Tab-separated table of C-alpha atoms in Angstrom:
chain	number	residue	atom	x	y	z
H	192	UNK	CA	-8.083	15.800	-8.409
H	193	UNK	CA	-9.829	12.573	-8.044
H	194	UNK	CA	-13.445	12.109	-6.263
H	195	UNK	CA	-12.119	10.690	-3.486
H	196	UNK	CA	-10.054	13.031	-2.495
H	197	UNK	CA	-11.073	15.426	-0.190
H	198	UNK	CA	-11.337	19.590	-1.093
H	199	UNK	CA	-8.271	20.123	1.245
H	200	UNK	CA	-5.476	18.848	-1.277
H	201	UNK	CA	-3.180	16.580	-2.546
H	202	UNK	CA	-2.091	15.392	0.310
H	203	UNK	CA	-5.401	14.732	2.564
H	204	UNK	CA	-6.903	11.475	2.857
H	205	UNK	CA	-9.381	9.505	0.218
H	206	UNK	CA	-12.910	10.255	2.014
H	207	UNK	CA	-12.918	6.032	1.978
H	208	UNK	CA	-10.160	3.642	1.524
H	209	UNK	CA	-11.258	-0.314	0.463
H	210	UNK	CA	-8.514	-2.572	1.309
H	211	UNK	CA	-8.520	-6.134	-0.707
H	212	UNK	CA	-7.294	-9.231	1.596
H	213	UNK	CA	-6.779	-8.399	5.223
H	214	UNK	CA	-3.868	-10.428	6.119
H	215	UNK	CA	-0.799	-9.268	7.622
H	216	UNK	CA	-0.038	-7.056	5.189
H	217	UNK	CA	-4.028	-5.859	4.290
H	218	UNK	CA	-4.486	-5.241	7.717
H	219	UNK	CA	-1.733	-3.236	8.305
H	220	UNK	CA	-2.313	-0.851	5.439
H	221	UNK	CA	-5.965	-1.000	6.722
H	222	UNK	CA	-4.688	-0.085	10.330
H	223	UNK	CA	-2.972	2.983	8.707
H	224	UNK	CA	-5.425	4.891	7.160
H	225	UNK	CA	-7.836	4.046	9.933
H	226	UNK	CA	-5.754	5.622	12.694
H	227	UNK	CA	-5.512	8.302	9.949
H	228	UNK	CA	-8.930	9.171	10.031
H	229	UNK	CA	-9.855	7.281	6.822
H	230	UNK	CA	-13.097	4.638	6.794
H	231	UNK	CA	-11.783	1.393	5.750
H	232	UNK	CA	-13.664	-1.607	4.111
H	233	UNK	CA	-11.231	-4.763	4.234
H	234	UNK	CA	-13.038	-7.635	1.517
H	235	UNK	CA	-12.137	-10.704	2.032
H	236	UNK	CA	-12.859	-14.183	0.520
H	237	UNK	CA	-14.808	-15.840	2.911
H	238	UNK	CA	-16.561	-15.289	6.647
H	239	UNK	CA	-13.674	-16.638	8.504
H	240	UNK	CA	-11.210	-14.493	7.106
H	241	UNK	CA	-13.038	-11.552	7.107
H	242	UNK	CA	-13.481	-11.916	10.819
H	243	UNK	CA	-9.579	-12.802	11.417
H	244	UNK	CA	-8.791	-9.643	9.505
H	245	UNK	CA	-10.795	-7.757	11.721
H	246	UNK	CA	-9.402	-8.727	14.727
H	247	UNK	CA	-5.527	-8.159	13.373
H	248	UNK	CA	-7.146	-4.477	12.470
H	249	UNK	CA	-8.480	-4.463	16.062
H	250	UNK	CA	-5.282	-5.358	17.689
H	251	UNK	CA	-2.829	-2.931	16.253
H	252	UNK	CA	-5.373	-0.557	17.090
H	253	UNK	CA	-5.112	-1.317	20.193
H	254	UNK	CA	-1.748	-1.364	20.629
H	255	UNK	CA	-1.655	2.493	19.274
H	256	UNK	CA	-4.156	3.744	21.524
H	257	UNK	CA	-1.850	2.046	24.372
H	258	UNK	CA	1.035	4.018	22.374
H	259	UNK	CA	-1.123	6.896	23.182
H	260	UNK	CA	-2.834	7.649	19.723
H	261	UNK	CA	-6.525	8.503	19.920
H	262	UNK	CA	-9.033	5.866	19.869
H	263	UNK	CA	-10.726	5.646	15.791
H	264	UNK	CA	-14.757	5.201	15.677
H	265	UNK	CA	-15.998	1.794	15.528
H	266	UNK	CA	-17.970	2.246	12.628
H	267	UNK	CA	-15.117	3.340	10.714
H	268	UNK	CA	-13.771	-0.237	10.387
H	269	UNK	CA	-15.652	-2.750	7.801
H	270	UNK	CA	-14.509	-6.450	6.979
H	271	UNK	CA	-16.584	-8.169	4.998
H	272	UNK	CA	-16.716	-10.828	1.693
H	273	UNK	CA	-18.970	-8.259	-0.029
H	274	UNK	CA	-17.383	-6.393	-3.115
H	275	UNK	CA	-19.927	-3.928	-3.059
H	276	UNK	CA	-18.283	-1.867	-0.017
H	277	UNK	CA	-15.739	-0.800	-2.462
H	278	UNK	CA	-18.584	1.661	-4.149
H	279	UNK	CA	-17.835	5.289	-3.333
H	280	UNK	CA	-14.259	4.603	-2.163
H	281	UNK	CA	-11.645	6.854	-3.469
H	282	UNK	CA	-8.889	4.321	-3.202
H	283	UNK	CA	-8.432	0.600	-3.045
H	284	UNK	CA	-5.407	-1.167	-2.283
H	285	UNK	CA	-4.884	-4.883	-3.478
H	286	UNK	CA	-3.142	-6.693	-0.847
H	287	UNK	CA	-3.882	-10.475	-2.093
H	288	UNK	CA	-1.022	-13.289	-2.600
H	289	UNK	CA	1.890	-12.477	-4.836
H	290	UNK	CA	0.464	-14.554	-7.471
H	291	UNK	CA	-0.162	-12.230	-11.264
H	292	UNK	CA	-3.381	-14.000	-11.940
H	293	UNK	CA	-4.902	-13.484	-8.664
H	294	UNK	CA	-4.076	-10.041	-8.452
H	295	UNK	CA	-5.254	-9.086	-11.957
H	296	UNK	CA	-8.372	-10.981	-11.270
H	297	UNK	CA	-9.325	-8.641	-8.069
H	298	UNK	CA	-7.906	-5.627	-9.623
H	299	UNK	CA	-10.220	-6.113	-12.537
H	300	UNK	CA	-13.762	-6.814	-9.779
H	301	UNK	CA	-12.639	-4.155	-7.815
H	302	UNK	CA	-12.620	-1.572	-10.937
H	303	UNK	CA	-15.752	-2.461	-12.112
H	304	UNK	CA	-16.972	-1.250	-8.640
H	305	UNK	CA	-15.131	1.775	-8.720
H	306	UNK	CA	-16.040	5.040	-9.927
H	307	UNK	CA	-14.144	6.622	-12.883
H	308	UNK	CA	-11.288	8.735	-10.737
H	309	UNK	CA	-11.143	6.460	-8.260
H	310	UNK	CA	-7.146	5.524	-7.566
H	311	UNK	CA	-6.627	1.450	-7.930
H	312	UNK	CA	-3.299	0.498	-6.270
H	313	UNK	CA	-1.321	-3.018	-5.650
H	314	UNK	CA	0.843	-3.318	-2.855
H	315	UNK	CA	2.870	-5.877	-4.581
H	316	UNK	CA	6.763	-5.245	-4.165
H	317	UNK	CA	7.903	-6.279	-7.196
H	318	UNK	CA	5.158	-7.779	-9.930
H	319	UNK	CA	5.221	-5.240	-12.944
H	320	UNK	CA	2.453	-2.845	-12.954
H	321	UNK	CA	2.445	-2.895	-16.254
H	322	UNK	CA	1.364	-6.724	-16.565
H	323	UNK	CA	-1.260	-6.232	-13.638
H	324	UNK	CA	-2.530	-3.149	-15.425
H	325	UNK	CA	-3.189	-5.753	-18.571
H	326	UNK	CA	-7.305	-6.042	-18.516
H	327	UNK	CA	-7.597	-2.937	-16.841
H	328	UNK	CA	-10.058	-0.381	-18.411
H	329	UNK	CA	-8.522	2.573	-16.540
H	330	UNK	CA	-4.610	2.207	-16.503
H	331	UNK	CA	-4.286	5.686	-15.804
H	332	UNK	CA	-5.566	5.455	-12.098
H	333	UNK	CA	-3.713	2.605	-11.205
H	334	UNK	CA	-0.129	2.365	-9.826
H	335	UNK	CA	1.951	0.423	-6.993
H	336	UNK	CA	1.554	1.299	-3.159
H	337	UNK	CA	4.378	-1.299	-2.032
H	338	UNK	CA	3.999	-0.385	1.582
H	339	UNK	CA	6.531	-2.364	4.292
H	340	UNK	CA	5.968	-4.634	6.716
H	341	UNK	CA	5.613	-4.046	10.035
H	342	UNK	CA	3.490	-1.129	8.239
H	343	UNK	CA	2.551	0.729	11.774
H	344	UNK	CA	6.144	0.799	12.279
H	345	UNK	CA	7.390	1.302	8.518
H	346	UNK	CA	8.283	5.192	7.214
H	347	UNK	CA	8.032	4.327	3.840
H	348	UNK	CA	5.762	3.597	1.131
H	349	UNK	CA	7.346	2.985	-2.445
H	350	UNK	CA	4.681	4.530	-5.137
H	351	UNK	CA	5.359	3.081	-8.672
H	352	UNK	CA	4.408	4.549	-11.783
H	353	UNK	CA	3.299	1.854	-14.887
H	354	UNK	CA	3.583	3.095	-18.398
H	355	UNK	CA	0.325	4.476	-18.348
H	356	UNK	CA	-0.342	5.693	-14.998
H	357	UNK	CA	-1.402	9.439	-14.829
H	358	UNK	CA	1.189	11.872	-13.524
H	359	UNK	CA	-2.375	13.188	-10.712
H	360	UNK	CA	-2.773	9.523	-9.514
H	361	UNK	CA	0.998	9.677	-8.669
H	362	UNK	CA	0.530	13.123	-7.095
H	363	UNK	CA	-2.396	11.821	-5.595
H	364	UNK	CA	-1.209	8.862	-3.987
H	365	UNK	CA	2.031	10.487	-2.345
H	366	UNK	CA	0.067	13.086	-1.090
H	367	UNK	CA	-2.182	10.440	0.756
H	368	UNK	CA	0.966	8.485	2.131
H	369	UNK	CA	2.452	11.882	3.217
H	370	UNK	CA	-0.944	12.282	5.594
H	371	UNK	CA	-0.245	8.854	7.242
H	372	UNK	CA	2.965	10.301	8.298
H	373	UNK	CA	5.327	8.292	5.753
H	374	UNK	CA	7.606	9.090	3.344
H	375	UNK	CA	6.650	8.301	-0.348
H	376	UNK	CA	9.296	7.359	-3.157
H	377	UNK	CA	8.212	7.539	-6.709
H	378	UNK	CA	9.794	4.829	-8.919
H	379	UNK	CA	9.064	3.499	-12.126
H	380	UNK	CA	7.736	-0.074	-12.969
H	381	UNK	CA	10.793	-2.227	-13.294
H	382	UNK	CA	11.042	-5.331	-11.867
H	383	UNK	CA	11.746	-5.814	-7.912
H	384	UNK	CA	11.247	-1.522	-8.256
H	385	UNK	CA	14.484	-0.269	-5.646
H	386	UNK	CA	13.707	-1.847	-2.197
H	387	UNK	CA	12.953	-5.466	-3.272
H	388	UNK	CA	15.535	-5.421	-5.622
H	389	UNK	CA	18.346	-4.642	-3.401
H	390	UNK	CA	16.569	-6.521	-0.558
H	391	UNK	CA	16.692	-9.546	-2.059
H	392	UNK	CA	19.855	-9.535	-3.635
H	393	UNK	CA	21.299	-9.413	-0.392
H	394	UNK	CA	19.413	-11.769	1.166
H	395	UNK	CA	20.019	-14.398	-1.436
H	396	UNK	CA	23.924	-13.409	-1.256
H	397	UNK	CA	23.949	-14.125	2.829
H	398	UNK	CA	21.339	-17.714	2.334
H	399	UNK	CA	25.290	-18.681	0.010
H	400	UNK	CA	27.272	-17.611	2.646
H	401	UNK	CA	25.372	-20.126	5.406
H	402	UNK	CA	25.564	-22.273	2.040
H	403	UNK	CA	29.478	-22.344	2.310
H	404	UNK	CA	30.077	-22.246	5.491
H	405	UNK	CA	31.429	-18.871	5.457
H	406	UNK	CA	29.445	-17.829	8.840
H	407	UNK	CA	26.601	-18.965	11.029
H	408	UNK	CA	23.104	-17.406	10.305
H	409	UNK	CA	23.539	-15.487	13.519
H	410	UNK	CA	26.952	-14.168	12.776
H	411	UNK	CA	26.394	-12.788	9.168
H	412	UNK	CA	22.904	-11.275	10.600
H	413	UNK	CA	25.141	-9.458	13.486
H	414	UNK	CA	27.309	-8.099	10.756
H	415	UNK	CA	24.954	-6.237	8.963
H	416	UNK	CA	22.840	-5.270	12.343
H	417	UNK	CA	25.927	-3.686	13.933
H	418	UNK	CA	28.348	-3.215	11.203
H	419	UNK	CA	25.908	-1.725	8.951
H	420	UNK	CA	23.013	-0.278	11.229
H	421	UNK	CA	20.147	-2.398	9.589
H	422	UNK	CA	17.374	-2.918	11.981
H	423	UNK	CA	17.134	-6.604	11.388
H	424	UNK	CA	19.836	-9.185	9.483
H	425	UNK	CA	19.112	-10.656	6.113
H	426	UNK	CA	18.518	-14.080	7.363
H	427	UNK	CA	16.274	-12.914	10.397
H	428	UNK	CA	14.489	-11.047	7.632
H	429	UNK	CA	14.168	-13.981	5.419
H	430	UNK	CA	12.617	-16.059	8.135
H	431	UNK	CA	10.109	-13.423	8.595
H	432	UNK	CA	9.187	-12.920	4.845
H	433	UNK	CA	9.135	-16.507	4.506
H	434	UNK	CA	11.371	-18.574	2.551
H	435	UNK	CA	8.971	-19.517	-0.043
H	436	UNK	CA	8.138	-15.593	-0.798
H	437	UNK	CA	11.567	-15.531	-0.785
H	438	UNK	CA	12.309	-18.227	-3.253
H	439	UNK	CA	9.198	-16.923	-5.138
H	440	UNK	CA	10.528	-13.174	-5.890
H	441	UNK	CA	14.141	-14.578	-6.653
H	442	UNK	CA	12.927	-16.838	-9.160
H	443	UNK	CA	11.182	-13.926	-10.416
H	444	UNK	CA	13.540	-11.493	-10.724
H	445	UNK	CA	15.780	-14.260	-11.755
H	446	UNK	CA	13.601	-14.358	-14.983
H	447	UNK	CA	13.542	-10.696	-15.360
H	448	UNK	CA	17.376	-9.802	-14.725
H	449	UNK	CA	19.498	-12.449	-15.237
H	450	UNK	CA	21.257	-15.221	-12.994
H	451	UNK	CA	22.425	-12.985	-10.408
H	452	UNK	CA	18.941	-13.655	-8.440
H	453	UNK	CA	19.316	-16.946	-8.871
H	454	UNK	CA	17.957	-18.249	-6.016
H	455	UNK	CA	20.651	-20.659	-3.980
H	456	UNK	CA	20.082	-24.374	-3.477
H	457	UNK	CA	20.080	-23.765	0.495
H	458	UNK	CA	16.969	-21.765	-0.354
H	459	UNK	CA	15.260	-24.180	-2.391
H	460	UNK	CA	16.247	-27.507	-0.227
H	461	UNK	CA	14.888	-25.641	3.177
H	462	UNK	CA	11.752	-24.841	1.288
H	463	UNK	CA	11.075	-28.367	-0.022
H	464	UNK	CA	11.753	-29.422	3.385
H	465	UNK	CA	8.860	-26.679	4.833
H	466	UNK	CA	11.279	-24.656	6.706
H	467	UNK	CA	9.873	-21.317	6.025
H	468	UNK	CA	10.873	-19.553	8.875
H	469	UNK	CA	8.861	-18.133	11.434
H	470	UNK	CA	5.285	-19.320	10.013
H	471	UNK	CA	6.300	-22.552	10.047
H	472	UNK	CA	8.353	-22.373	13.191
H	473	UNK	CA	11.911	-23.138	11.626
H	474	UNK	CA	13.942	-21.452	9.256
H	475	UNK	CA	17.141	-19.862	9.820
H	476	UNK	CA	16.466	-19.729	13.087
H	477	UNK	CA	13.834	-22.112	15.901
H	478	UNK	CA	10.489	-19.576	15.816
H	479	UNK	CA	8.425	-22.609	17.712
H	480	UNK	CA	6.829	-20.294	20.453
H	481	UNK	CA	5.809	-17.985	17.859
H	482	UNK	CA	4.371	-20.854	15.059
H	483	UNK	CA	2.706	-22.026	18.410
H	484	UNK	CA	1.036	-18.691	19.276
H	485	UNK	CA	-0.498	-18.571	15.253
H	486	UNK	CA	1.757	-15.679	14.469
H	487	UNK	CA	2.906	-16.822	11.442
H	488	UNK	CA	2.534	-14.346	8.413
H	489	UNK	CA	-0.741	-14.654	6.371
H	490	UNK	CA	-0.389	-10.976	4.211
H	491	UNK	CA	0.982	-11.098	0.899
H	492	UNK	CA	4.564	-10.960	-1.478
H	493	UNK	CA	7.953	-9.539	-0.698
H	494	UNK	CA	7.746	-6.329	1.615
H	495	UNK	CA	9.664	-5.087	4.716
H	496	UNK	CA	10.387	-5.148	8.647
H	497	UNK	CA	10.814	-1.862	10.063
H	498	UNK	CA	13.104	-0.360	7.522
H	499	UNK	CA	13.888	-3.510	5.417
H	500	UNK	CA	12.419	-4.442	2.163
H	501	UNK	CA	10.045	-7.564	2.744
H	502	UNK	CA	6.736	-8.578	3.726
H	503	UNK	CA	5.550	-11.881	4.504
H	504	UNK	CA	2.642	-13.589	2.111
């Protein structure tokens, strides 16, 4: 069992959680295991965005406790630019822009800090673990936490296993997403793991069809909402993602699996053209009054609304 779990099991909660970047994303896993009854240090890169993480932290809290969920203690909640509240946490959860080099580069401070059975997890949703593990003195105790995006709202949390990850960590790790009420599902590191994978494909497939002519964004989106029961439409989804992530992961996975992720020209035009959907108020569809409220997406790679398989960056 590692140090930071507690004496009651597998599936009880690290006695401290550190959460690396507290944007949409960061916040939201930060939001979880606080209303779990976790302490949570958020580290972020500078004053300003330390202080804007603590507020999105402090909102969805809020907007449990008005859901009827009990209120956390105050002190429970840390944001802050200083690495050293990761000491003594039994978990830490890398939630920084899709980018490999960035990631490895916290993943490898935020080891140093931690102590030797300490878990180290990325939330990426579909970098290999394997190449972030690379510079990593403890592969064994890292893995993937890929949770989804709205994560308050989400039911799952993907857990993904590199090449050298240790069967507890895995153990350890589902157990802890089981106590925030989730369901865990173990995959191994391959690229996109299952929800990006098929996420994006069929995103990318209905960005063709508006590419053709074959429907209207709202249309093809209908079609899968009512026709198929998914809680939001591929091209709704893409807008809240972002386009770039978007266009990011397919050229990815592109690279990893072949030309079926290819990503369309649509995809790559709209981008060029900053229509990224709803952070920059205009993508598939007009998002103006919500670009002009500042609730565009600033969490990090390819995740999920509700149900779906994306997070915005």
């Amino acid at each position: 069992m590692s140090a930071g779990a507690s004496a009651a099991g597998a599936d009880s909660l690290p006695n401290r959680v550190g959460v690396l970047g507290g944007g949409r994303m960061g916040a939201g896993i930060a939001h979880a295991f606080l209303m779990a009854g976790a302490p949570v240090a958020v580290v972020e890169r500078d004053a300003r965005s330390a202080a804007a993480a603590r507020d999105r932290v402090l909102a969805a809290v809020e907007g449990s406790v008005r859901r009827g969920a009990a209120a956390p203690e105050p002190d429970r909640l840390v944001t802050t630019v200083d690495w050293d509240a990761l000491r003594g946490c039994g978990l830490v959860v890398e939630a920084v822009p899709e980018v490999p080099e960035l990631k490895r580069e916290a993943l490898q401070r935020a080891e140093e800090l931690l102590e030797p059975l300490a878990v180290l997890a990325s939330n990426t949703s579909s970098l290999s673990i394997d190449g972030l593990a690379s510079g990593l003195q403890r592969p064994g105790a890292f893995l993937g936490m890929h949770f989804f995006n709205p994560v308050p709202a989400s039911a799952l949390v993907e857990v993904v296993a590199g090449t050298a990850t240790a069967p507890s960590a895995v153990e350890l790790a589902a157990g802890w997403v089981a106590a925030l009420g989730k369901t865990p599902v173990v995959v191994r590191d391959s690229p996109g793991f299952a929800s990006s994978r098929l996420g994006v494909l069929l995103g990318l497939e209905a960005v063709r069809m508006v590419e053709e002519g074959v429907a209207s964004p709202e249309d093809i989106d209908a079609a899968m909402t009512l026709g198929y029961k998914h809680p939001v439409g591929p091209l709704r989804l893409t807008d809240i993602v972002g386009l770039d992530v978007r266009l990011d992961i397919a050229e990815y996975l592109a690279g990893e699996l072949g030309p079926r992720f290819e990503p369309p020209e649509l995809l790559r035009r709209m981008v060029a053209n900053g229509l990224l959907g709803r952070k920059s108020g205009r993508g598939f569809y007009d998002w103006s009054d919500d670009a002009a409220e500042g609730t565009g997406s600033t969490g990090s790679a390819d995740g999920g609304v509700s149900l779906g398989p994306e997070r915005p960056r």
